[in-house]
Amino acid sequence: MFFDLKKYLVQYQISHNEEMNQILHTIFFPSVVWSIAAMLSLLGPIYDPPQWMIPFLQFIPEYTLDIHLGTVLVFTCFFFTFLMDPLICIIFIPAAFSQLIIIQLVTENFPYPLNMFGFMYTFVFSSSCDLIGHYYIEGNTPALFKKNYKLIPFYHFFTIYNFVMYMGYRPELYQDIKEEAAKEIERLNALAKQEKKD
């Protein structure tokens, strides 16, 4: 592993400690990624796949996905998931194809700019829900606004991984992460109280 996965999962847990915030992120962060991919898809295909590649782009028989920047974004997210945990990546491959199929169906059945407004609305609404989770439920700032840019490619993975651990995957690791996060939150709260007194 090229970085300490547990360390960053603890950091994620610290800033997503409230269950409601975790639920909001599980629902709305993937839709943020989806809406960005959808808007990128409107730029059009970037590559005509050769015949040998077409079967790999047919998650639904006889329905070939286009390769556009949105496709690249979705599969890049899942590539980073594969680096972290191949099993989780394999389990969520249908979700990746489903995201792309829905994008293609929307762009084919709704004219421009109606589809663009739909994608933009999804992005704004989903981002707002995630921000509400941070500012009003959790009472903290999202990692992106803390200039933690190096982890941007892994945000999607952390959201998925936290969800599957919450559902029972790797329970010992999840318990360790929660305990370490709870200790760090307690330390930070004590530090904040001390600063207020001073």
Tab-separated table of N, CA and C in Angstrom, residues 7-169:
chain	number	residue	atom	x	y	z
A	7	LYS	N	-4.919	5.227	8.489
A	7	LYS	CA	-4.731	6.612	8.934
A	7	LYS	C	-5.753	7.537	8.267
A	8	TYR	N	-5.937	7.378	6.965
A	8	TYR	CA	-6.857	8.259	6.240
A	8	TYR	C	-8.315	7.889	6.484
A	9	LEU	N	-8.579	6.619	6.753
A	9	LEU	CA	-9.942	6.227	7.130
A	9	LEU	C	-10.317	6.817	8.490
A	10	VAL	N	-9.340	6.902	9.385
A	10	VAL	CA	-9.579	7.548	10.689
A	10	VAL	C	-9.881	9.032	10.474
A	11	GLN	N	-9.106	9.679	9.608
A	11	GLN	CA	-9.351	11.095	9.310
A	11	GLN	C	-10.745	11.289	8.724
A	12	TYR	N	-11.138	10.376	7.842
A	12	TYR	CA	-12.480	10.453	7.248
A	12	TYR	C	-13.547	10.301	8.328
A	13	GLN	N	-13.324	9.349	9.238
A	13	GLN	CA	-14.293	9.103	10.311
A	13	GLN	C	-14.414	10.314	11.237
A	14	ILE	N	-13.292	10.996	11.483
A	14	ILE	CA	-13.314	12.180	12.350
A	14	ILE	C	-14.215	13.262	11.761
A	15	SER	N	-14.118	13.483	10.453
A	15	SER	CA	-14.929	14.538	9.835
A	15	SER	C	-16.299	14.045	9.374
A	16	HIS	N	-16.568	12.741	9.540
A	16	HIS	CA	-17.881	12.171	9.205
A	16	HIS	C	-18.320	11.258	10.350
A	17	ASN	N	-18.325	11.813	11.546
A	17	ASN	CA	-18.583	11.005	12.736
A	17	ASN	C	-20.068	10.802	13.007
A	18	GLU	N	-20.882	11.775	12.605
A	18	GLU	CA	-22.325	11.684	12.841
A	18	GLU	C	-22.972	10.754	11.820
A	19	GLU	N	-23.837	9.878	12.304
A	19	GLU	CA	-24.460	8.888	11.419
A	19	GLU	C	-25.262	9.537	10.295
A	20	MET	N	-25.973	10.620	10.590
A	20	MET	CA	-26.776	11.286	9.558
A	20	MET	C	-25.891	11.861	8.459
A	21	ASN	N	-24.734	12.395	8.838
A	21	ASN	CA	-23.794	12.907	7.839
A	21	ASN	C	-23.273	11.770	6.968
A	22	GLN	N	-23.002	10.622	7.567
A	22	GLN	CA	-22.556	9.462	6.792
A	22	GLN	C	-23.630	9.026	5.800
A	23	ILE	N	-24.891	9.043	6.240
A	23	ILE	CA	-25.994	8.662	5.353
A	23	ILE	C	-26.098	9.644	4.186
A	24	LEU	N	-26.007	10.943	4.494
A	24	LEU	CA	-26.073	11.952	3.433
A	24	LEU	C	-24.962	11.754	2.413
A	25	HIS	N	-23.751	11.486	2.895
A	25	HIS	CA	-22.629	11.296	1.975
A	25	HIS	C	-22.773	10.012	1.158
A	26	THR	N	-23.283	8.963	1.771
A	26	THR	CA	-23.478	7.702	1.047
A	26	THR	C	-24.460	7.892	-0.102
A	27	ILE	N	-25.476	8.717	0.111
A	27	ILE	CA	-26.482	8.952	-0.933
A	27	ILE	C	-26.008	9.996	-1.939
A	28	PHE	N	-25.498	11.123	-1.435
A	28	PHE	CA	-25.317	12.281	-2.305
A	28	PHE	C	-23.913	12.454	-2.871
A	29	PHE	N	-22.865	11.895	-2.233
A	29	PHE	CA	-21.548	12.062	-2.851
A	29	PHE	C	-21.449	11.302	-4.172
A	30	PRO	N	-21.941	10.045	-4.255
A	30	PRO	CA	-21.942	9.386	-5.570
A	30	PRO	C	-22.746	10.155	-6.618
A	31	SER	N	-23.815	10.845	-6.192
A	31	SER	CA	-24.586	11.614	-7.177
A	31	SER	C	-23.857	12.892	-7.590
A	32	VAL	N	-22.962	13.411	-6.727
A	32	VAL	CA	-22.090	14.517	-7.137
A	32	VAL	C	-21.160	14.036	-8.246
A	33	VAL	N	-20.526	12.881	-8.031
A	33	VAL	CA	-19.636	12.303	-9.050
A	33	VAL	C	-20.418	12.030	-10.329
A	34	TRP	N	-21.629	11.471	-10.183
A	34	TRP	CA	-22.465	11.163	-11.342
A	34	TRP	C	-22.787	12.422	-12.133
A	35	SER	N	-23.163	13.489	-11.448
A	35	SER	CA	-23.551	14.719	-12.149
A	35	SER	C	-22.361	15.363	-12.858
A	36	ILE	N	-21.174	15.298	-12.246
A	36	ILE	CA	-19.973	15.822	-12.912
A	36	ILE	C	-19.681	14.997	-14.160
A	37	ALA	N	-19.755	13.669	-14.019
A	37	ALA	CA	-19.539	12.787	-15.174
A	37	ALA	C	-20.572	13.065	-16.262
A	38	ALA	N	-21.809	13.313	-15.857
A	38	ALA	CA	-22.876	13.587	-16.822
A	38	ALA	C	-22.610	14.882	-17.585
A	39	MET	N	-22.177	15.924	-16.877
A	39	MET	CA	-21.875	17.190	-17.556
A	39	MET	C	-20.685	17.029	-18.503
A	40	LEU	N	-19.692	16.251	-18.090
A	40	LEU	CA	-18.549	15.992	-18.970
A	40	LEU	C	-18.964	15.210	-20.212
A	41	SER	N	-19.974	14.357	-20.068
A	41	SER	CA	-20.421	13.546	-21.207
A	41	SER	C	-20.989	14.409	-22.328
A	42	LEU	N	-21.479	15.606	-21.974
A	42	LEU	CA	-22.065	16.494	-22.980
A	42	LEU	C	-21.023	17.046	-23.946
A	43	LEU	N	-19.744	16.898	-23.600
A	43	LEU	CA	-18.673	17.320	-24.513
A	43	LEU	C	-18.511	16.350	-25.673
A	44	GLY	N	-19.156	15.192	-25.565
A	44	GLY	CA	-19.144	14.228	-26.665
A	44	GLY	C	-18.089	13.150	-26.505
A	45	PRO	N	-18.190	12.097	-27.335
A	45	PRO	CA	-17.221	10.991	-27.270
A	45	PRO	C	-15.803	11.465	-27.570
A	46	ILE	N	-14.844	10.848	-26.905
A	46	ILE	CA	-13.438	11.205	-27.131
A	46	ILE	C	-12.667	10.079	-27.805
A	47	TYR	N	-13.323	8.921	-27.966
A	47	TYR	CA	-12.603	7.766	-28.514
A	47	TYR	C	-13.610	6.798	-29.125
A	48	ASP	N	-13.327	6.357	-30.337
A	48	ASP	CA	-14.138	5.315	-30.970
A	48	ASP	C	-13.511	3.964	-30.654
A	49	PRO	N	-14.186	3.150	-29.856
A	49	PRO	CA	-13.570	1.879	-29.443
A	49	PRO	C	-13.438	0.901	-30.603
A	50	PRO	N	-12.337	0.155	-30.636
A	50	PRO	CA	-12.211	-0.903	-31.646
A	50	PRO	C	-13.190	-2.036	-31.361
A	51	GLN	N	-13.371	-2.903	-32.332
A	51	GLN	CA	-14.355	-3.977	-32.220
A	51	GLN	C	-14.122	-4.865	-31.001
A	52	TRP	N	-12.857	-5.145	-30.679
A	52	TRP	CA	-12.574	-6.055	-29.567
A	52	TRP	C	-12.986	-5.464	-28.215
A	53	MET	N	-13.073	-4.112	-28.146
A	53	MET	CA	-13.408	-3.465	-26.878
A	53	MET	C	-14.918	-3.358	-26.654
A	54	ILE	N	-15.690	-3.405	-27.726
A	54	ILE	CA	-17.136	-3.171	-27.626
A	54	ILE	C	-17.837	-4.111	-26.643
A	55	PRO	N	-17.534	-5.425	-26.630
A	55	PRO	CA	-18.209	-6.296	-25.642
A	55	PRO	C	-17.989	-5.871	-24.190
A	56	PHE	N	-16.831	-5.251	-23.903
A	56	PHE	CA	-16.550	-4.795	-22.539
A	56	PHE	C	-17.360	-3.546	-22.179
A	57	LEU	N	-17.894	-2.873	-23.192
A	57	LEU	CA	-18.692	-1.668	-22.969
A	57	LEU	C	-20.184	-1.955	-23.039
A	58	GLN	N	-20.535	-3.244	-23.108
A	58	GLN	CA	-21.937	-3.639	-23.197
A	58	GLN	C	-22.362	-4.351	-21.914
A	59	PHE	N	-22.565	-3.565	-20.868
A	59	PHE	CA	-23.059	-4.144	-19.616
A	59	PHE	C	-24.465	-4.679	-19.827
A	60	ILE	N	-25.243	-3.941	-20.650
A	60	ILE	CA	-26.531	-4.432	-21.130
A	60	ILE	C	-26.312	-4.871	-22.572
A	61	PRO	N	-26.649	-6.104	-22.935
A	61	PRO	CA	-26.411	-6.585	-24.310
A	61	PRO	C	-27.010	-5.648	-25.360
A	62	GLU	N	-26.254	-5.437	-26.421
A	62	GLU	CA	-26.671	-4.603	-27.555
A	62	GLU	C	-26.761	-3.113	-27.214
A	63	TYR	N	-26.267	-2.721	-26.057
A	63	TYR	CA	-26.287	-1.305	-25.683
A	63	TYR	C	-24.861	-0.907	-25.315
A	64	THR	N	-24.173	-0.264	-26.246
A	64	THR	CA	-22.760	0.059	-26.062
A	64	THR	C	-22.598	1.447	-25.459
A	65	LEU	N	-21.809	1.519	-24.409
A	65	LEU	CA	-21.530	2.812	-23.776
A	65	LEU	C	-20.549	3.618	-24.620
A	66	ASP	N	-20.764	4.930	-24.665
A	66	ASP	CA	-19.804	5.824	-25.307
A	66	ASP	C	-18.626	6.052	-24.365
A	67	ILE	N	-17.473	6.306	-24.967
A	67	ILE	CA	-16.301	6.672	-24.157
A	67	ILE	C	-16.141	8.190	-24.246
A	68	HIS	N	-16.469	8.869	-23.160
A	68	HIS	CA	-16.337	10.319	-23.073
A	68	HIS	C	-15.621	10.644	-21.762
A	69	LEU	N	-15.447	11.915	-21.474
A	69	LEU	CA	-14.721	12.298	-20.253
A	69	LEU	C	-15.446	11.836	-18.993
A	70	GLY	N	-16.771	11.749	-19.055
A	70	GLY	CA	-17.531	11.221	-17.920
A	70	GLY	C	-17.215	9.760	-17.663
A	71	THR	N	-17.072	8.987	-18.743
A	71	THR	CA	-16.674	7.575	-18.612
A	71	THR	C	-15.314	7.473	-17.942
A	72	VAL	N	-14.397	8.333	-18.380
A	72	VAL	CA	-13.047	8.338	-17.806
A	72	VAL	C	-13.110	8.655	-16.312
A	73	LEU	N	-13.918	9.654	-15.932
A	73	LEU	CA	-14.035	10.024	-14.514
A	73	LEU	C	-14.564	8.868	-13.676
A	74	VAL	N	-15.658	8.243	-14.119
A	74	VAL	CA	-16.266	7.155	-13.343
A	74	VAL	C	-15.294	5.998	-13.187
A	75	PHE	N	-14.638	5.601	-14.278
A	75	PHE	CA	-13.726	4.465	-14.175
A	75	PHE	C	-12.434	4.824	-13.447
A	76	THR	N	-12.054	6.105	-13.444
A	76	THR	CA	-10.903	6.529	-12.637
A	76	THR	C	-11.222	6.374	-11.152
A	77	CYS	N	-12.438	6.777	-10.753
A	77	CYS	CA	-12.861	6.592	-9.351
A	77	CYS	C	-12.792	5.122	-8.960
A	78	PHE	N	-13.256	4.251	-9.850
A	78	PHE	CA	-13.258	2.829	-9.527
A	78	PHE	C	-11.866	2.215	-9.645
A	79	PHE	N	-10.981	2.832	-10.443
A	79	PHE	CA	-9.593	2.379	-10.485
A	79	PHE	C	-8.929	2.617	-9.129
A	80	PHE	N	-9.160	3.796	-8.541
A	80	PHE	CA	-8.593	4.080	-7.221
A	80	PHE	C	-9.216	3.184	-6.152
A	81	THR	N	-10.490	2.841	-6.321
A	81	THR	CA	-11.118	1.883	-5.412
A	81	THR	C	-10.447	0.524	-5.536
A	82	PHE	N	-10.119	0.128	-6.766
A	82	PHE	CA	-9.435	-1.152	-6.992
A	82	PHE	C	-8.068	-1.161	-6.314
A	83	LEU	N	-7.355	-0.043	-6.365
A	83	LEU	CA	-6.047	0.032	-5.710
A	83	LEU	C	-6.158	-0.192	-4.207
A	84	MET	N	-7.247	0.318	-3.618
A	84	MET	CA	-7.425	0.227	-2.174
A	84	MET	C	-7.996	-1.117	-1.729
A	85	ASP	N	-8.993	-1.622	-2.466
A	85	ASP	CA	-9.636	-2.888	-2.098
A	85	ASP	C	-10.299	-3.488	-3.338
A	86	PRO	N	-9.614	-4.414	-4.023
A	86	PRO	CA	-10.151	-4.983	-5.272
A	86	PRO	C	-11.528	-5.618	-5.116
A	87	LEU	N	-11.792	-6.246	-3.975
A	87	LEU	CA	-13.085	-6.906	-3.778
A	87	LEU	C	-14.228	-5.899	-3.825
A	88	ILE	N	-14.068	-4.777	-3.138
A	88	ILE	CA	-15.110	-3.748	-3.129
A	88	ILE	C	-15.303	-3.183	-4.529
A	89	CYS	N	-14.205	-3.008	-5.253
A	89	CYS	CA	-14.304	-2.515	-6.629
A	89	CYS	C	-15.135	-3.464	-7.484
A	90	ILE	N	-14.868	-4.763	-7.377
A	90	ILE	CA	-15.603	-5.756	-8.168
A	90	ILE	C	-17.089	-5.738	-7.814
A	91	ILE	N	-17.381	-5.629	-6.520
A	91	ILE	CA	-18.780	-5.603	-6.076
A	91	ILE	C	-19.522	-4.400	-6.658
A	92	PHE	N	-18.818	-3.259	-6.781
A	92	PHE	CA	-19.485	-2.031	-7.220
A	92	PHE	C	-19.351	-1.759	-8.719
A	93	ILE	N	-18.775	-2.692	-9.485
A	93	ILE	CA	-18.701	-2.509	-10.940
A	93	ILE	C	-20.089	-2.304	-11.553
A	94	PRO	N	-21.117	-3.085	-11.152
A	94	PRO	CA	-22.458	-2.809	-11.705
A	94	PRO	C	-22.931	-1.377	-11.450
A	95	ALA	N	-22.551	-0.809	-10.301
A	95	ALA	CA	-22.936	0.579	-10.007
A	95	ALA	C	-22.269	1.542	-10.979
A	96	ALA	N	-20.996	1.273	-11.314
A	96	ALA	CA	-20.283	2.134	-12.266
A	96	ALA	C	-20.963	2.107	-13.626
A	97	PHE	N	-21.277	0.902	-14.112
A	97	PHE	CA	-21.946	0.791	-15.405
A	97	PHE	C	-23.340	1.410	-15.350
A	98	SER	N	-24.034	1.235	-14.235
A	98	SER	CA	-25.378	1.810	-14.102
A	98	SER	C	-25.331	3.333	-14.180
A	99	GLN	N	-24.331	3.941	-13.529
A	99	GLN	CA	-24.180	5.394	-13.604
A	99	GLN	C	-24.042	5.849	-15.054
A	100	LEU	N	-23.187	5.147	-15.803
A	100	LEU	CA	-22.921	5.536	-17.186
A	100	LEU	C	-24.119	5.272	-18.091
A	101	ILE	N	-24.823	4.178	-17.847
A	101	ILE	CA	-26.013	3.867	-18.646
A	101	ILE	C	-27.084	4.932	-18.435
A	102	ILE	N	-27.292	5.339	-17.182
A	102	ILE	CA	-28.298	6.370	-16.893
A	102	ILE	C	-27.916	7.690	-17.559
A	103	ILE	N	-26.620	8.045	-17.498
A	103	ILE	CA	-26.156	9.265	-18.174
A	103	ILE	C	-26.492	9.204	-19.658
A	104	GLN	N	-26.175	8.078	-20.288
A	104	GLN	CA	-26.396	7.945	-21.726
A	104	GLN	C	-27.886	7.964	-22.065
A	105	LEU	N	-28.697	7.319	-21.246
A	105	LEU	CA	-30.145	7.316	-21.486
A	105	LEU	C	-30.728	8.724	-21.376
A	106	VAL	N	-30.261	9.478	-20.373
A	106	VAL	CA	-30.755	10.852	-20.202
A	106	VAL	C	-30.344	11.721	-21.384
A	107	THR	N	-29.072	11.633	-21.789
A	107	THR	CA	-28.599	12.478	-22.896
A	107	THR	C	-29.262	12.097	-24.220
A	108	GLU	N	-29.628	10.828	-24.381
A	108	GLU	CA	-30.268	10.388	-25.624
A	108	GLU	C	-31.755	10.741	-25.668
A	109	ASN	N	-32.397	10.827	-24.501
A	109	ASN	CA	-33.855	11.001	-24.471
A	109	ASN	C	-34.324	12.397	-24.078
A	110	PHE	N	-33.404	13.234	-23.596
A	110	PHE	CA	-33.759	14.612	-23.255
A	110	PHE	C	-32.834	15.549	-24.022
A	111	PRO	N	-33.402	16.533	-24.711
A	111	PRO	CA	-32.576	17.399	-25.561
A	111	PRO	C	-31.722	18.361	-24.736
A	112	TYR	N	-30.633	18.814	-25.351
A	112	TYR	CA	-29.814	19.878	-24.781
A	112	TYR	C	-30.576	21.185	-24.980
A	113	PRO	N	-30.663	22.111	-24.032
A	113	PRO	CA	-29.959	22.172	-22.747
A	113	PRO	C	-30.744	21.592	-21.568
A	114	LEU	N	-31.890	20.958	-21.843
A	114	LEU	CA	-32.687	20.411	-20.740
A	114	LEU	C	-31.881	19.407	-19.925
A	115	ASN	N	-31.145	18.520	-20.616
A	115	ASN	CA	-30.348	17.525	-19.882
A	115	ASN	C	-29.241	18.193	-19.069
A	116	MET	N	-28.645	19.259	-19.627
A	116	MET	CA	-27.582	19.958	-18.891
A	116	MET	C	-28.131	20.575	-17.604
A	117	PHE	N	-29.312	21.191	-17.682
A	117	PHE	CA	-29.909	21.784	-16.480
A	117	PHE	C	-30.224	20.713	-15.437
A	118	GLY	N	-30.660	19.549	-15.898
A	118	GLY	CA	-30.918	18.436	-14.976
A	118	GLY	C	-29.656	17.990	-14.265
A	119	PHE	N	-28.559	17.894	-15.023
A	119	PHE	CA	-27.278	17.493	-14.429
A	119	PHE	C	-26.776	18.557	-13.452
A	120	MET	N	-26.920	19.836	-13.845
A	120	MET	CA	-26.475	20.925	-12.967
A	120	MET	C	-27.303	20.966	-11.686
A	121	TYR	N	-28.608	20.772	-11.811
A	121	TYR	CA	-29.475	20.754	-10.628
A	121	TYR	C	-29.061	19.621	-9.687
A	122	THR	N	-28.790	18.437	-10.259
A	122	THR	CA	-28.358	17.294	-9.441
A	122	THR	C	-27.072	17.624	-8.700
A	123	PHE	N	-26.136	18.274	-9.401
A	123	PHE	CA	-24.858	18.637	-8.781
A	123	PHE	C	-25.063	19.621	-7.627
A	124	VAL	N	-25.832	20.671	-7.873
A	124	VAL	CA	-26.044	21.703	-6.846
A	124	VAL	C	-26.791	21.123	-5.649
A	125	PHE	N	-27.847	20.360	-5.912
A	125	PHE	CA	-28.642	19.790	-4.824
A	125	PHE	C	-27.813	18.806	-3.997
A	126	SER	N	-27.082	17.907	-4.673
A	126	SER	CA	-26.290	16.889	-3.967
A	126	SER	C	-25.154	17.519	-3.176
A	127	SER	N	-24.477	18.501	-3.782
A	127	SER	CA	-23.392	19.199	-3.077
A	127	SER	C	-23.930	19.927	-1.853
A	128	SER	N	-25.111	20.542	-2.003
A	128	SER	CA	-25.723	21.256	-0.878
A	128	SER	C	-26.036	20.304	0.270
A	129	CYS	N	-26.537	19.119	-0.056
A	129	CYS	CA	-26.842	18.129	0.989
A	129	CYS	C	-25.574	17.695	1.718
A	130	ASP	N	-24.482	17.505	0.960
A	130	ASP	CA	-23.214	17.138	1.597
A	130	ASP	C	-22.705	18.262	2.498
A	131	LEU	N	-22.839	19.507	2.033
A	131	LEU	CA	-22.393	20.646	2.841
A	131	LEU	C	-23.244	20.806	4.095
A	132	ILE	N	-24.544	20.565	3.969
A	132	ILE	CA	-25.424	20.592	5.149
A	132	ILE	C	-24.960	19.560	6.168
A	133	GLY	N	-24.581	18.377	5.673
A	133	GLY	CA	-24.078	17.327	6.556
A	133	GLY	C	-22.857	17.765	7.333
A	134	HIS	N	-21.979	18.540	6.676
A	134	HIS	CA	-20.759	18.991	7.352
A	134	HIS	C	-21.027	20.174	8.283
A	135	TYR	N	-21.627	21.224	7.752
A	135	TYR	CA	-21.733	22.471	8.511
A	135	TYR	C	-22.794	22.428	9.605
A	136	TYR	N	-23.936	21.789	9.323
A	136	TYR	CA	-25.055	21.853	10.271
A	136	TYR	C	-25.210	20.600	11.130
A	137	ILE	N	-24.802	19.450	10.611
A	137	ILE	CA	-24.921	18.213	11.396
A	137	ILE	C	-23.609	17.911	12.108
A	138	GLU	N	-22.514	17.947	11.345
A	138	GLU	CA	-21.206	17.595	11.906
A	138	GLU	C	-20.548	18.786	12.598
A	139	GLY	N	-20.794	19.981	12.060
A	139	GLY	CA	-20.171	21.174	12.626
A	139	GLY	C	-18.714	21.315	12.254
A	140	ASN	N	-18.360	20.888	11.040
A	140	ASN	CA	-16.976	21.019	10.587
A	140	ASN	C	-16.929	21.395	9.109
A	141	THR	N	-15.716	21.534	8.603
A	141	THR	CA	-15.495	21.936	7.215
A	141	THR	C	-15.119	20.726	6.376
A	142	PRO	N	-15.647	20.602	5.148
A	142	PRO	CA	-15.243	19.488	4.278
A	142	PRO	C	-13.743	19.505	4.001
A	143	ALA	N	-13.182	18.325	3.786
A	143	ALA	CA	-11.731	18.201	3.561
A	143	ALA	C	-11.275	19.025	2.363
A	144	LEU	N	-12.126	19.144	1.348
A	144	LEU	CA	-11.765	19.903	0.151
A	144	LEU	C	-11.464	21.355	0.490
A	145	PHE	N	-12.221	21.927	1.442
A	145	PHE	CA	-12.019	23.320	1.826
A	145	PHE	C	-10.850	23.486	2.792
A	146	LYS	N	-10.321	22.368	3.273
A	146	LYS	CA	-9.130	22.418	4.126
A	146	LYS	C	-7.864	22.247	3.292
A	147	LYS	N	-8.016	22.323	1.970
A	147	LYS	CA	-6.908	22.204	1.005
A	147	LYS	C	-6.219	20.848	1.078
A	148	ASN	N	-7.005	19.820	1.379
A	148	ASN	CA	-6.466	18.458	1.418
A	148	ASN	C	-6.645	17.830	0.034
A	149	TYR	N	-5.983	18.432	-0.959
A	149	TYR	CA	-6.233	18.082	-2.356
A	149	TYR	C	-5.690	16.715	-2.761
A	150	LYS	N	-4.660	16.251	-2.079
A	150	LYS	CA	-4.035	14.989	-2.505
A	150	LYS	C	-4.975	13.803	-2.360
A	151	LEU	N	-6.016	13.951	-1.527
A	151	LEU	CA	-6.950	12.836	-1.323
A	151	LEU	C	-8.184	12.913	-2.217
A	152	ILE	N	-8.267	13.938	-3.079
A	152	ILE	CA	-9.448	14.086	-3.939
A	152	ILE	C	-9.766	12.809	-4.718
A	153	PRO	N	-8.771	12.130	-5.323
A	153	PRO	CA	-9.109	10.907	-6.069
A	153	PRO	C	-9.696	9.796	-5.198
A	154	PHE	N	-9.517	9.902	-3.878
A	154	PHE	CA	-9.953	8.823	-2.990
A	154	PHE	C	-11.249	9.136	-2.240
A	155	TYR	N	-11.804	10.337	-2.412
A	155	TYR	CA	-13.040	10.691	-1.695
A	155	TYR	C	-14.156	9.700	-1.992
A	156	HIS	N	-14.287	9.331	-3.261
A	156	HIS	CA	-15.340	8.385	-3.664
A	156	HIS	C	-15.131	7.049	-2.956
A	157	PHE	N	-13.865	6.603	-2.908
A	157	PHE	CA	-13.549	5.335	-2.239
A	157	PHE	C	-13.885	5.396	-0.754
A	158	PHE	N	-13.490	6.482	-0.076
A	158	PHE	CA	-13.747	6.593	1.364
A	158	PHE	C	-15.240	6.525	1.663
A	159	THR	N	-16.039	7.168	0.809
A	159	THR	CA	-17.493	7.153	1.008
A	159	THR	C	-18.047	5.740	0.879
A	160	ILE	N	-17.641	5.048	-0.185
A	160	ILE	CA	-18.103	3.669	-0.407
A	160	ILE	C	-17.616	2.759	0.713
A	161	TYR	N	-16.341	2.899	1.056
A	161	TYR	CA	-15.733	1.993	2.036
A	161	TYR	C	-16.360	2.173	3.416
A	162	ASN	N	-16.617	3.417	3.783
A	162	ASN	CA	-17.260	3.672	5.069
A	162	ASN	C	-18.643	3.022	5.112
A	163	PHE	N	-19.362	3.092	3.993
A	163	PHE	CA	-20.698	2.495	3.917
A	163	PHE	C	-20.639	0.979	4.076
A	164	VAL	N	-19.720	0.319	3.340
A	164	VAL	CA	-19.679	-1.153	3.414
A	164	VAL	C	-19.168	-1.624	4.777
A	165	MET	N	-18.280	-0.844	5.408
A	165	MET	CA	-17.851	-1.204	6.760
A	165	MET	C	-18.996	-1.025	7.750
A	166	TYR	N	-19.776	0.025	7.557
A	166	TYR	CA	-20.953	0.246	8.403
A	166	TYR	C	-21.930	-0.925	8.272
A	167	MET	N	-21.997	-1.512	7.067
A	167	MET	CA	-22.903	-2.634	6.813
A	167	MET	C	-22.335	-3.975	7.282
A	168	GLY	N	-21.080	-3.977	7.787
A	168	GLY	CA	-20.540	-5.205	8.361
A	168	GLY	C	-19.260	-5.722	7.747
A	169	TYR	N	-18.723	-5.034	6.743
A	169	TYR	CA	-17.479	-5.466	6.104
A	169	TYR	C	-16.285	-5.060	6.973
